[in-house]
Amino acid sequence: MVSERGLDVLRAIVQDYVASREPVGSKTIVDRYSFGVSAATIRNDMAALEEDGLIAAPHTSSGRIPTDKGYRMFVDHLAEVRALSTAQRLAIRTFLEEGADLEDVLARTVRMLSQLTNQVALVQVPVVPRSYVRHIELVVLSASRLLVVLITDAGRVDQRVVELPQSDHEHLDELELGELRARINGALVGRLIVDVAPALTALAEELSPTRRAVLERIGAALAATVDDRRQDRLLLAGTANLARTERDFPGSILPVLEAIEEQVVMLRLFREMELDDRGVSISIGRENPLIGLAETSILAGGYRSSAGEVARIGVLGPTRMDYSQNIAAVRAVARYLSKLLGEE
Amino acid sequence: MVSERGLDVLRAIVQDYVASREPVGSKTIVDRYSFGVSAATIRNDMAALEEDGLIAAPHTSSGRIPTDKGYRMFVDHLAEVRALSTAQRLAIRTFLEEGADLEDVLARTVRMLSQLTNQVALVQVPVVPRSYVRHIELVVLSASRLLVVLITDAGRVDQRVVELPQSDHEHLDELELGELRARINGALVGRLIVDVAPALTALAEELSPTRRAVLERIGAALAATVDDRRQDRLLLAGTANLARTERDFPGSILPVLEAIEEQVVMLRLFREMELDDRGVSISIGRENPLIGLAETSILAGGYRSSAGEVARIGVLGPTRMDYSQNIAAVRAVARYLSKLLGEE
DNA sequence: ATTGGCAGTCCAGTGCAACGAGTGCCAGAC
DNA sequence: GTCTGGCACTCGTTGCACTGGACTGCCAAT
């Protein structure tokens, strides 16, 4: 069981390790922080922290470093987010405001963010695909599974399987299905695929509650398909910072560089990170779905683009990063960017 | 003096070193290539090559590696450009043709090129600034020097000093200058700054030959200013390839990453590379103006964008790269890109 | 619960010797 | 003149043993 002081020790270990890249020992902590207890006591606390998997020793008889779980505990409960300095805020304002068009503003944003954090910065550039719905087909696979096929004027076909609500015991017979198909097509054909979601919501109003549940599933499937198909790009900056923190990547920075070059994958990962109440989302080390990013952490924030939709902005760096400062930077830049784009 | 066979030895050294990253010794050459002479003879040739600064030994009693000058000799006189395989050509075609808009085609191009070469690929995205000329001012600095000031509607002011032709002994007096100023402004004010060059050419027709020379200088200065002001972007891909060839960078890849992130600097460098008769330009190691790129070579090619102007495309990698293949790849992709964009 | 002390562990650095790849040079052969 | 085989020499690399230092874990005492 980790005591109250144990958590303070964890905080000290994280801060010290982030600052020095040296595994931190009990003596260091006693010297550098005023806990008012002896090294042996700290050692006991550290044993408890290790027991709980929050810290680990690279080898017997060396100091401890935080594990992914330790960093998680730190960012969730122990880190206080420092506000940016006035100078930094001013720099963000003036630099971003000089941007000409959206592309330029985002390019500036990503550079600014990478300089502010000394990490790799990423910004999602929302690009709305201009395809129109040509036809939607529904095929019954079994009593509880439905295949939804979306055909657009670009000639592209996407399909997706939908699990129907279990509670709904009235099977969809061919007749009903035909009606549903006709209604959905009536409501959607000829529309831009980005308008599919609102149109479906409107359609749902006209249906009985049981059918509405089915429609919702179909709508979700279509939304997911459209989402997958967005040709969003990713702006990157500060790759050099990866090389600068090379020593934090045991093997090499190669897998990291490979991962961030896979824009499609990174975008999905980025989109799937859900913001917490602080307006950021953090994915630490092996929490990360991509193996290449096992030694890196990603902070994501959201900004509201001119179209009103939420796009992502974030930084990526070694798990050994200054979370407090980076959270502050991502939040500040995201907030300012939303404001700037909202005004226009 | 390097003999005929000496150059063959150089070619062998370059090829072997590029393939193996091992300094190559006389014995290796005798074993692997059939020169029909003994190792001692090769050693003599190598001594001559070293004398001429074409190869060097990392330390006494080790094999030789090519110097920048050696690579230069290789690409200028010894390398034969291998044509791409049919499969590769087909891959280029089909992959690029799927691109939606210019941005998308270029994004695909840069990825394609980096995969083809296993190097960092760069593509210049031409962006024409939409500013209009508001006023042009001419100020005499001395008998032979003139200050040209360009003011555009964005409120931006650029100035440039022009050296007047020495042969022209009639000094420009204030009166004449005034007339010239009026004519230039008459011809240019209100025009897009990208149209400055053709408009000036038209104006030159109306002037006397002596004045025409002056106008040409002014025109060149304005063109240079406009060129500097272009907000061209650079698309990058394959940064991971740098990490993959990490061992070719004695210190670290950090300075290289830093250099390619400086888009403005890279663009200027890129633009200043003049294509040779093979349609490519090669800058090797320390020939490069940027210190951070002292261990890298850049190959540049040109493609004709839809607007008809020439933009750059290229690859960047360690000086120890497969020049033959990379030249072929850059040429093929540049050519195909021009064709694709020309059709539209 | 906390502390001082002590034995034990492991890493990083150092010095040394043996090894091997490759050169430079020279005297002799073609 | 050009080429060749041979030989001494130079260095980088590898393996090994050794030492110093930085920690930890545990225990008995407070």
XYZ file of C-alpha atoms (C1' of nucleotides) in Angstrom:
748
model
C 0.000 0.000 0.000
C 1.360 3.380 -0.918
C 1.204 6.006 1.796
C 0.482 9.699 1.438
C 4.190 10.458 1.617
C 4.779 7.696 -0.895
C 2.928 9.742 -3.494
C 5.035 12.761 -2.648
C 8.067 10.592 -3.199
C 6.674 9.524 -6.555
C 6.172 13.145 -7.512
C 9.750 13.901 -6.518
C 11.039 10.942 -8.528
C 9.139 11.989 -11.642
C 10.272 15.589 -11.402
C 13.852 14.699 -10.724
C 14.040 12.068 -13.402
C 12.456 14.338 -15.993
C 14.965 17.023 -15.110
C 18.093 14.884 -14.984
C 17.502 11.672 -16.905
C 19.315 9.916 -14.043
C 17.620 7.119 -12.132
C 16.943 8.722 -8.769
C 18.061 7.119 -5.533
C 16.905 7.568 -1.983
C 19.862 9.741 -1.075
C 19.196 12.171 -3.932
C 15.656 12.655 -2.744
C 16.673 13.304 0.863
C 19.288 15.789 -0.297
C 17.196 17.635 -2.800
C 13.747 17.661 -1.227
C 13.026 18.348 2.416
C 11.016 15.361 3.499
C 12.374 15.460 7.038
C 12.962 11.727 7.120
C 16.023 9.636 6.477
C 17.084 7.862 3.324
C 16.153 4.496 4.748
C 12.581 5.639 5.185
C 12.432 6.839 1.620
C 13.785 3.464 0.613
C 10.840 1.803 2.318
C 8.426 4.074 0.491
C 10.182 3.335 -2.742
C 9.843 -0.390 -2.125
C 6.090 0.135 -1.749
C 5.956 2.187 -4.965
C 7.831 -0.534 -6.782
C 5.474 -3.120 -5.338
C 2.597 -1.206 -6.913
C 4.364 -0.975 -10.251
C 4.683 2.790 -10.173
C 8.464 2.875 -10.355
C 11.122 0.416 -11.423
C 14.867 -0.042 -11.144
C 16.728 -0.478 -14.440
C 18.986 -2.897 -12.597
C 19.599 -4.038 -9.062
C 21.321 -1.372 -7.080
C 20.433 1.605 -9.174
C 18.018 4.429 -8.609
C 14.404 4.208 -9.695
C 12.650 5.576 -12.705
C 8.904 6.006 -13.127
C 6.993 3.362 -15.067
C 4.202 4.226 -17.489
C 1.830 3.588 -14.630
C 3.852 5.954 -12.474
C 3.616 8.715 -15.038
C -0.115 8.034 -15.337
C -0.527 8.472 -11.587
C 1.550 11.622 -11.812
C -0.450 13.305 -14.559
C -3.797 12.244 -13.096
C -3.240 13.151 -9.485
C 0.081 14.769 -8.782
C 0.956 17.264 -11.516
C -0.073 20.824 -11.165
C -0.423 22.587 -14.477
C 1.738 25.673 -14.507
C 0.299 28.595 -16.409
C 2.413 29.919 -19.255
C 4.407 33.073 -18.732
C 3.010 36.337 -20.049
C 5.862 36.511 -22.526
C 4.932 33.110 -23.882
C 1.269 34.041 -24.217
C 2.214 37.189 -26.051
C 4.498 35.272 -28.383
C 1.655 32.887 -29.274
C -0.735 35.778 -29.974
C 1.528 37.853 -32.154
C 3.013 34.970 -34.061
C -0.252 33.277 -34.883
C -2.058 36.463 -35.825
C 0.319 37.062 -38.694
C -0.968 33.991 -40.490
C -2.553 34.612 -43.880
C -4.955 31.742 -44.538
C -5.963 28.656 -42.574
C -3.103 26.618 -43.950
C -0.651 29.299 -42.912
C -2.122 29.780 -39.457
C -1.950 26.048 -38.791
C 1.603 25.863 -40.105
C 2.544 28.611 -37.700
C 0.656 26.945 -34.889
C 2.464 23.687 -35.248
C 5.853 25.380 -35.314
C 4.956 27.510 -32.321
C 3.801 24.508 -30.342
C 6.918 22.548 -31.072
C 9.107 25.421 -29.981
C 7.084 25.945 -26.838
C 7.321 22.321 -25.767
C 10.565 21.208 -27.371
C 8.706 18.239 -28.693
C 7.216 17.081 -31.944
C 3.997 19.000 -32.536
C 1.070 17.796 -34.611
C -1.943 19.614 -35.981
C -4.822 18.036 -37.808
C -5.832 19.968 -40.914
C -9.497 19.276 -41.481
C -10.259 18.625 -45.117
C -13.817 17.892 -46.016
C -14.208 15.427 -48.861
C -16.552 16.638 -51.544
C -18.232 13.367 -52.470
C -21.984 12.951 -52.734
C -24.050 9.979 -51.665
C -25.257 7.993 -54.644
C -26.876 5.046 -52.951
C -27.148 3.251 -49.658
C -27.883 -0.454 -49.527
C -28.992 -2.512 -46.547
C -28.549 -6.288 -46.478
C -29.728 -8.599 -43.711
C -27.000 -10.960 -42.619
C -28.809 -12.582 -39.686
C -31.529 -11.729 -37.224
C -29.252 -9.314 -35.430
C -26.752 -8.260 -38.052
C -27.112 -5.878 -40.929
C -24.700 -4.913 -43.675
C -24.652 -1.241 -44.617
C -23.121 -0.315 -47.972
C -22.322 3.268 -48.902
C -21.757 4.198 -52.551
C -20.618 7.676 -53.502
C -20.316 9.470 -56.806
C -16.568 9.012 -56.812
C -17.512 5.377 -57.435
C -16.176 4.300 -54.102
C -17.904 1.611 -52.079
C -17.576 1.147 -48.331
C -19.312 -1.452 -46.247
C -19.828 -1.997 -42.601
C -21.576 -4.562 -40.448
C -24.061 -3.293 -37.875
C -25.135 -5.186 -34.782
C -28.823 -4.558 -34.188
C -30.158 -3.807 -30.709
C -30.730 -7.068 -28.874
C -33.797 -5.829 -27.051
C -35.581 -5.354 -30.314
C -37.364 -8.610 -30.830
C -39.353 -7.707 -33.878
C -37.245 -8.985 -36.708
C -36.847 -6.745 -39.681
C -38.614 -8.489 -42.508
C -37.847 -7.768 -46.121
C -40.843 -5.529 -46.449
C -39.884 -3.274 -43.589
C -36.300 -3.284 -44.665
C -37.337 -2.151 -48.113
C -39.249 0.746 -46.651
C -36.355 1.738 -44.427
C -33.979 1.531 -47.363
C -36.259 3.721 -49.451
C -36.598 6.303 -46.707
C -32.886 6.443 -45.993
C -32.043 6.790 -49.652
C -34.734 9.379 -50.090
C -33.241 11.407 -47.302
C -29.594 11.007 -48.222
C -29.035 10.501 -51.941
C -27.529 13.565 -53.537
C -26.275 14.986 -50.274
C -22.659 15.700 -49.413
C -21.458 12.830 -47.298
C -20.566 15.210 -44.496
C -24.235 16.115 -44.272
C -25.287 12.537 -43.731
C -25.357 12.744 -39.951
C -27.749 15.721 -39.591
C -30.025 14.387 -42.326
C -30.317 11.065 -40.537
C -31.137 12.782 -37.281
C -33.946 14.615 -39.010
C -35.193 11.366 -40.489
C -35.157 9.681 -37.097
C -37.790 12.136 -35.884
C -40.315 10.627 -38.256
C -39.852 7.040 -37.152
C -41.238 4.902 -34.345
C -38.908 4.545 -31.345
C -38.032 0.931 -32.128
C -37.098 1.725 -35.710
C -35.281 4.777 -34.486
C -32.870 2.574 -32.537
C -32.054 0.662 -35.708
C -31.577 3.896 -37.583
C -29.193 5.128 -34.934
C -26.991 2.102 -35.399
C -26.988 2.611 -39.131
C -26.263 6.280 -38.654
C -23.331 5.483 -36.389
C -21.945 3.081 -38.978
C -22.252 5.656 -41.734
C -20.683 8.339 -39.556
C -17.754 6.048 -38.795
C -17.310 5.312 -42.492
C -17.389 8.978 -43.410
C -14.974 9.693 -40.627
C -12.559 7.056 -41.875
C -12.739 8.541 -45.288
C -11.908 12.115 -44.335
C -8.742 13.095 -46.126
C -7.478 15.068 -43.195
C -3.838 15.875 -43.271
C -1.449 16.205 -40.423
C 1.034 19.018 -40.079
C 4.217 18.125 -38.270
C 6.961 20.224 -36.786
C 9.911 19.766 -34.503
C 11.018 16.338 -35.613
C 14.497 17.513 -34.742
C 13.426 17.537 -31.112
C 13.141 13.786 -31.315
C 16.783 13.529 -32.243
C 17.567 15.922 -29.429
C 15.939 13.591 -26.911
C 17.400 10.565 -28.607
C 18.798 9.204 -25.384
C 15.304 8.682 -24.083
C 14.682 6.080 -26.747
C 16.599 2.939 -25.806
C 16.709 1.510 -29.290
C 16.485 4.270 -31.797
C 14.090 6.977 -32.825
C 13.448 5.080 -36.026
C 10.171 3.417 -35.009
C 8.897 6.731 -33.708
C 9.676 8.508 -36.956
C 8.080 5.670 -38.867
C 4.960 5.877 -36.772
C 4.429 9.598 -37.136
C 4.897 9.374 -40.868
C 1.893 7.120 -41.104
C -0.515 9.995 -41.235
C -3.609 7.873 -41.581
C -2.780 5.820 -38.530
C -1.731 8.816 -36.478
C -4.910 10.651 -37.386
C -7.078 7.796 -36.252
C -5.156 7.490 -33.036
C -5.436 11.226 -32.556
C -9.172 11.251 -33.211
C -9.803 8.421 -30.806
C -8.206 10.166 -27.861
C -11.003 11.595 -25.754
C -10.383 14.841 -23.977
C -10.687 14.904 -20.209
C -12.070 17.748 -18.148
C -8.831 19.673 -18.509
C -9.354 19.736 -22.252
C -6.472 17.406 -22.966
C -5.953 13.737 -23.431
C -2.773 11.926 -22.562
C -1.578 8.597 -23.779
C 1.505 7.315 -22.037
C 4.041 4.822 -23.347
C 2.612 1.372 -23.750
C -0.915 2.637 -23.213
C -0.399 3.606 -26.795
C -1.878 1.270 -29.409
C 1.126 1.551 -31.735
C 4.130 -0.521 -30.764
C 6.484 2.005 -32.328
C 5.267 4.540 -29.808
C 5.862 2.379 -26.748
C 8.412 4.840 -25.413
C 6.516 7.998 -26.261
C 3.665 9.947 -24.798
C 1.090 11.879 -26.752
C -0.813 14.884 -25.475
C -3.841 15.866 -27.498
C -6.032 18.929 -27.300
C -8.904 20.063 -29.459
C -9.535 23.260 -31.350
C -12.659 24.431 -33.069
C -11.981 25.136 -36.725
C -13.840 27.710 -38.771
C -16.393 25.128 -39.869
C -17.168 24.695 -36.189
C -15.955 21.159 -35.986
C -13.371 19.964 -33.526
C -9.940 19.053 -34.807
C -6.921 17.867 -32.888
C -3.690 19.488 -31.922
C -1.011 17.894 -29.820
C 2.538 17.054 -28.991
C 4.468 13.832 -28.965
C 7.677 13.095 -27.127
C 9.464 10.636 -24.879
C 7.494 9.421 -21.863
C 10.137 11.246 -19.892
C 8.767 14.690 -20.662
C 7.694 17.720 -18.701
C 3.980 16.937 -18.561
C 3.009 19.992 -16.537
C 4.484 22.425 -18.990
C 3.348 20.567 -22.071
C -0.233 20.269 -20.891
C -0.229 24.012 -20.291
C 1.224 24.705 -23.725
C -1.214 22.487 -25.597
C -4.162 23.974 -23.743
C -3.058 27.551 -24.294
C -2.321 27.114 -27.990
C -5.533 25.157 -28.626
C -7.588 27.777 -26.853
C -5.964 30.641 -28.664
C -6.307 28.927 -32.001
C -10.029 28.357 -31.478
C -10.440 32.007 -30.592
C -8.499 33.174 -33.627
C -10.415 30.963 -36.035
C -13.733 31.793 -34.413
C -13.284 35.502 -35.000
C -12.829 35.232 -38.701
C 48.110 11.795 -61.770
C 45.262 9.358 -61.794
C 45.329 6.728 -64.514
C 42.443 5.323 -66.492
C 42.373 2.270 -64.280
C 42.573 4.576 -61.290
C 39.143 5.902 -62.166
C 37.822 2.375 -62.466
C 39.197 1.755 -59.010
C 37.415 4.882 -57.768
C 34.177 3.637 -59.259
C 34.684 0.300 -57.554
C 35.413 1.991 -54.242
C 32.298 4.157 -54.439
C 30.075 1.248 -55.397
C 31.505 -1.032 -52.765
C 31.418 1.554 -50.021
C 27.849 2.546 -50.848
C 26.836 -1.081 -50.717
C 28.672 -2.102 -47.569
C 29.487 0.998 -45.516
C 32.896 -0.611 -44.922
C 36.059 1.243 -45.861
C 37.279 -0.731 -48.835
C 40.800 -2.101 -49.019
C 42.908 -3.207 -51.926
C 42.276 -6.863 -51.271
C 38.513 -6.435 -51.317
C 38.727 -4.829 -54.726
C 40.896 -7.559 -56.167
C 38.565 -10.208 -54.780
C 35.314 -8.625 -55.814
C 36.120 -7.002 -59.132
C 38.182 -8.583 -61.870
C 40.869 -6.024 -62.549
C 43.426 -8.670 -63.500
C 46.137 -7.040 -61.428
C 47.409 -7.674 -57.923
C 46.473 -5.970 -54.696
C 49.782 -4.107 -54.606
C 48.991 -2.477 -57.925
C 45.606 -1.394 -56.708
C 47.358 0.041 -53.678
C 49.485 2.186 -55.941
C 46.394 3.443 -57.753
C 44.745 4.148 -54.441
C 47.754 6.160 -53.335
C 47.334 8.283 -56.473
C 43.616 8.721 -55.804
C 44.373 9.776 -52.270
C 47.001 12.196 -53.554
C 44.296 13.813 -55.673
C 41.902 14.024 -52.741
C 39.367 11.656 -54.248
C 39.498 9.109 -51.481
C 40.691 9.149 -47.885
C 41.507 6.699 -45.122
C 39.593 7.155 -41.856
C 42.780 6.107 -40.061
C 46.163 4.762 -41.001
C 45.893 1.195 -42.038
C 42.266 1.053 -42.885
C 40.506 0.864 -46.189
C 39.571 3.989 -48.135
C 36.299 5.811 -48.435
C 35.376 8.334 -51.109
C 35.671 12.025 -50.276
C 33.103 14.594 -51.412
C 35.398 15.264 -54.335
C 35.450 11.556 -55.084
C 31.677 11.360 -55.147
C 31.634 14.441 -57.369
C 33.954 12.758 -59.847
C 31.781 9.661 -59.648
C 28.474 11.369 -60.400
C 29.979 13.588 -63.102
C 31.978 11.024 -65.018
C 31.619 7.510 -63.714
C 28.024 6.773 -62.770
C 25.698 5.315 -65.312
C 22.090 6.110 -64.644
C 20.114 2.935 -64.455
C 16.605 3.164 -65.820
C 13.839 2.268 -63.440
C 12.189 -1.109 -63.721
C 8.870 -1.367 -65.499
C 7.235 -2.298 -62.226
C 8.540 0.863 -60.642
C 7.340 3.030 -63.509
C 3.942 1.456 -63.301
C 3.813 2.030 -59.547
C 4.568 5.714 -60.053
C 1.867 6.074 -62.690
C -0.934 4.361 -60.866
C -0.164 5.811 -57.474
C 0.131 9.397 -58.630
C -2.900 9.293 -60.875
C -5.146 8.615 -57.925
C -4.425 12.054 -56.508
C -7.406 14.346 -56.158
C -6.114 17.920 -56.217
C -2.653 19.452 -56.599
C -1.956 19.236 -52.886
C -2.883 15.580 -52.883
C -0.866 14.742 -55.987
C 2.209 16.401 -54.522
C 1.715 14.658 -51.196
C 1.608 11.353 -53.039
C 4.599 12.318 -55.119
C 6.755 13.042 -52.141
C 5.843 9.792 -50.447
C 6.425 7.855 -53.631
C 9.812 9.420 -54.143
C 10.923 8.704 -50.616
C 9.891 5.075 -50.931
C 11.604 4.755 -54.279
C 14.896 6.114 -53.022
C 14.815 5.213 -49.348
C 15.777 8.789 -48.625
C 14.115 11.950 -47.464
C 12.080 13.376 -50.333
C 11.173 17.022 -50.801
C 8.681 18.704 -53.076
C 8.203 22.404 -53.475
C 4.561 23.455 -53.445
C 4.328 26.633 -55.476
C 2.109 29.193 -53.809
C 1.669 32.440 -55.631
C 1.287 35.406 -53.344
C -1.694 37.537 -54.222
C -0.238 40.963 -53.524
C -0.491 43.873 -55.943
C 2.133 46.488 -56.690
C 1.233 49.800 -55.110
C 4.325 51.841 -55.858
C 7.911 51.522 -56.977
C 10.456 54.093 -55.920
C 13.924 54.686 -57.397
C 16.614 56.504 -55.407
C 20.070 57.379 -56.713
C 22.739 56.352 -54.246
C 25.790 57.184 -56.371
C 26.700 57.455 -60.014
C 26.557 53.706 -60.388
C 24.197 52.564 -57.663
C 20.464 52.756 -57.484
C 18.058 51.799 -54.705
C 14.857 50.091 -55.820
C 11.960 50.055 -53.366
C 8.903 47.875 -53.887
C 5.713 48.636 -51.984
C 2.734 46.292 -52.195
C -0.845 46.589 -51.051
C -0.191 44.308 -48.121
C 1.800 47.288 -46.853
C 5.032 45.460 -47.159
C 8.184 47.262 -48.267
C 11.226 45.591 -49.788
C 14.358 47.312 -50.977
C 17.309 46.295 -53.030
C 20.443 48.001 -54.283
C 21.154 47.809 -58.012
C 24.571 48.223 -59.597
C 24.188 50.105 -62.868
C 26.036 49.015 -66.007
C 29.538 50.468 -65.927
C 29.687 50.972 -69.671
C 26.864 53.423 -69.474
C 28.571 56.770 -69.061
C 25.568 59.000 -69.316
C 24.617 59.531 -65.706
C 20.992 59.351 -64.863
C 19.980 62.864 -63.860
C 16.975 63.547 -61.703
C 14.870 64.464 -64.669
C 15.488 61.245 -66.512
C 15.082 59.274 -63.357
C 11.744 60.902 -62.795
C 10.591 59.890 -66.217
C 11.795 56.336 -65.739
C 10.077 56.153 -62.393
C 6.831 57.387 -63.908
C 6.997 54.893 -66.749
C 7.766 51.959 -64.490
C 5.003 52.856 -62.115
C 2.646 53.414 -64.987
C 3.382 49.963 -66.273
C 3.358 48.112 -62.953
C 1.077 49.703 -60.393
C -2.020 47.649 -59.831
C -0.523 44.484 -61.245
C -0.061 41.222 -59.390
C 3.557 41.095 -58.349
C 4.005 37.833 -60.208
C 3.185 39.708 -63.406
C 5.957 42.230 -62.856
C 8.512 40.455 -65.006
C 6.484 40.208 -68.250
C 5.211 43.776 -67.858
C 8.756 45.063 -67.532
C 9.847 43.156 -70.606
C 7.057 44.820 -72.570
C 8.096 48.211 -71.247
C 11.703 47.646 -72.267
C 10.618 47.450 -75.900
C 9.691 51.113 -75.827
C 13.002 52.354 -74.467
C 16.348 53.244 -75.986
C 18.994 50.495 -75.739
C 21.005 52.346 -73.053
C 17.985 52.855 -70.856
C 16.933 49.333 -71.555
C 20.088 48.047 -69.844
C 19.198 50.010 -66.718
C 15.682 48.691 -66.798
C 16.941 45.164 -67.055
C 18.925 45.575 -63.855
C 15.901 46.985 -62.096
C 13.788 44.176 -63.446
C 16.221 41.594 -62.167
C 16.178 43.205 -58.725
C 12.380 43.186 -58.635
C 12.245 39.611 -59.833
C 14.667 38.565 -57.103
C 12.561 40.372 -54.507
C 9.366 38.747 -55.709
C 11.110 35.407 -55.716
C 12.253 35.833 -52.118
C 8.746 36.673 -51.140
C 7.058 33.628 -52.571
C 5.383 31.732 -49.769
C 6.202 28.393 -51.255
C 5.906 25.480 -48.937
C 7.914 22.322 -48.853
C 6.430 18.883 -48.507
C 8.615 16.345 -46.765
C 8.459 12.597 -46.511
C 10.672 9.773 -45.405
C 12.338 11.432 -42.451
C 12.468 7.975 -40.946
C 14.953 7.047 -43.649
C 17.391 9.423 -42.036
C 17.224 7.481 -38.819
C 17.633 4.307 -40.829
C 20.916 5.582 -42.267
C 21.928 7.027 -38.926
C 25.316 5.360 -39.024
C 26.284 7.490 -41.977
C 26.119 10.595 -39.830
C 29.144 10.580 -37.546
C 27.674 12.911 -34.941
C 23.951 12.646 -35.055
C 21.118 13.250 -37.459
C 20.082 16.233 -35.353
C 21.686 18.961 -37.500
C 20.191 17.396 -40.606
C 16.714 17.340 -39.134
C 17.168 20.908 -37.974
C 18.241 21.995 -41.430
C 15.341 20.434 -43.308
C 12.882 21.950 -40.882
C 13.997 25.403 -41.903
C 11.714 25.515 -44.900
C 12.668 29.023 -45.965
C 16.354 28.203 -46.062
C 15.827 24.865 -47.743
C 13.609 26.429 -50.377
C 16.221 29.015 -51.240
C 18.903 26.383 -51.444
C 16.633 24.254 -53.572
C 15.820 27.109 -55.922
C 19.462 28.036 -56.364
C 20.465 24.610 -57.566
C 20.753 24.759 -61.329
C 19.838 21.701 -63.313
C 22.469 20.150 -65.544
C 21.842 18.552 -68.905
C 20.539 15.419 -67.260
C 17.766 17.470 -65.694
C 19.109 17.093 -62.193
C 21.378 19.020 -59.901
C 23.529 17.428 -57.253
C 25.076 19.031 -54.229
C 27.470 16.816 -52.339
C 28.492 17.071 -48.706
C 30.476 20.172 -47.969
C 29.662 21.650 -51.353
C 26.477 22.408 -49.528
C 26.078 25.931 -48.153
C 24.491 24.758 -44.903
C 26.881 23.396 -42.306
C 24.227 21.092 -40.935
C 24.157 19.344 -44.293
C 27.909 18.740 -44.507
C 27.384 14.986 -44.499
C 24.408 14.931 -46.829
C 23.849 15.131 -50.547
C 20.895 16.706 -52.227
C 19.554 15.753 -55.640
C 17.174 18.226 -57.211
C 15.003 17.932 -60.264
C 12.411 20.266 -61.726
C 8.807 19.765 -62.627
C 6.489 22.049 -64.493
C 3.445 22.890 -62.411
C 0.031 23.654 -63.839
C 0.822 27.373 -63.937
C 3.685 26.454 -66.245
C 6.410 27.511 -63.879
C 9.199 25.266 -62.757
C 9.218 23.996 -59.200
C 11.658 21.686 -57.507
C 11.512 18.115 -56.415
C 14.351 16.210 -54.870
C 15.822 13.858 -52.370
C 18.249 14.293 -49.530
C 20.360 11.667 -47.858
C 23.817 10.786 -46.641
C 26.661 11.435 -49.098
C 27.013 7.685 -49.056
C 23.955 7.052 -51.198
C 23.173 5.198 -54.379
C 23.482 8.127 -56.776
C 22.731 6.158 -59.915
C 19.424 4.912 -58.666
C 18.408 8.153 -57.023
C 19.141 10.241 -60.096
C 16.994 7.871 -62.117
C 14.177 8.047 -59.579
C 14.166 11.835 -59.344
C 14.190 12.204 -63.096
C 11.434 9.690 -63.645
C 9.152 11.112 -60.976
C 9.777 14.711 -62.054
C 9.053 13.848 -65.649
C 5.919 11.948 -64.840
C 4.689 14.691 -62.537
C 5.135 17.332 -65.236
C 3.214 15.173 -67.661
C 0.401 14.571 -65.188
C 0.053 18.241 -64.308
C 0.356 19.324 -67.922
C -2.589 17.202 -68.988
C -5.008 18.767 -66.570
C 7.116 3.909 12.244
C 11.767 5.270 11.708
C 16.710 4.948 11.672
C 21.838 3.773 11.097
C 24.695 0.349 9.584
C 26.355 -3.208 6.720
C 26.720 -6.683 3.204
C 25.746 -7.478 -1.495
C 24.922 -6.260 -6.373
C 25.744 -4.262 -10.545
C 27.483 -0.702 -13.794
C 30.987 2.129 -15.764
C 35.543 2.954 -16.531
C 40.438 1.566 -17.067
C 44.530 -0.798 -18.382
C 46.471 -4.514 -20.915
C 47.330 -7.959 -24.364
C 46.325 -10.395 -28.472
C 44.420 -10.101 -33.036
C 43.702 -8.814 -37.634
C 42.950 -5.895 -41.451
C 45.282 -3.012 -44.296
C 48.919 0.064 -45.643
C 53.620 1.727 -47.477
C 57.653 0.598 -49.319
C 61.207 -2.000 -51.574
C 63.657 -5.148 -54.351
C 63.048 -8.004 -58.081
C 60.421 -9.854 -62.371
C 58.372 -8.977 -66.872
C 58.207 1.416 -66.929
C 54.872 -1.275 -64.838
C 53.630 -4.825 -61.942
C 54.262 -8.087 -58.089
C 55.243 -10.548 -53.683
C 56.866 -9.906 -49.274
C 57.548 -7.729 -44.944
C 57.474 -4.446 -41.200
C 54.430 -1.314 -39.114
C 50.214 1.065 -37.579
C 45.845 1.211 -35.538
C 41.288 -0.040 -34.265
C 38.773 -3.837 -32.094
C 37.859 -7.327 -28.847
C 38.126 -9.758 -24.649
C 39.395 -9.874 -19.877
C 40.272 -8.727 -15.243
C 40.021 -5.298 -11.885
C 38.430 -1.288 -9.239
C 35.532 2.392 -7.493
C 31.151 4.065 -6.781
C 26.313 4.238 -6.231
C 22.482 1.945 -4.693
C 19.561 -1.329 -2.483
C 17.650 -4.654 0.964
C 17.554 -6.170 5.314
C 18.092 -6.130 10.269
C 18.437 -4.844 14.825
C 17.884 -0.896 17.636
C 15.289 3.295 18.890
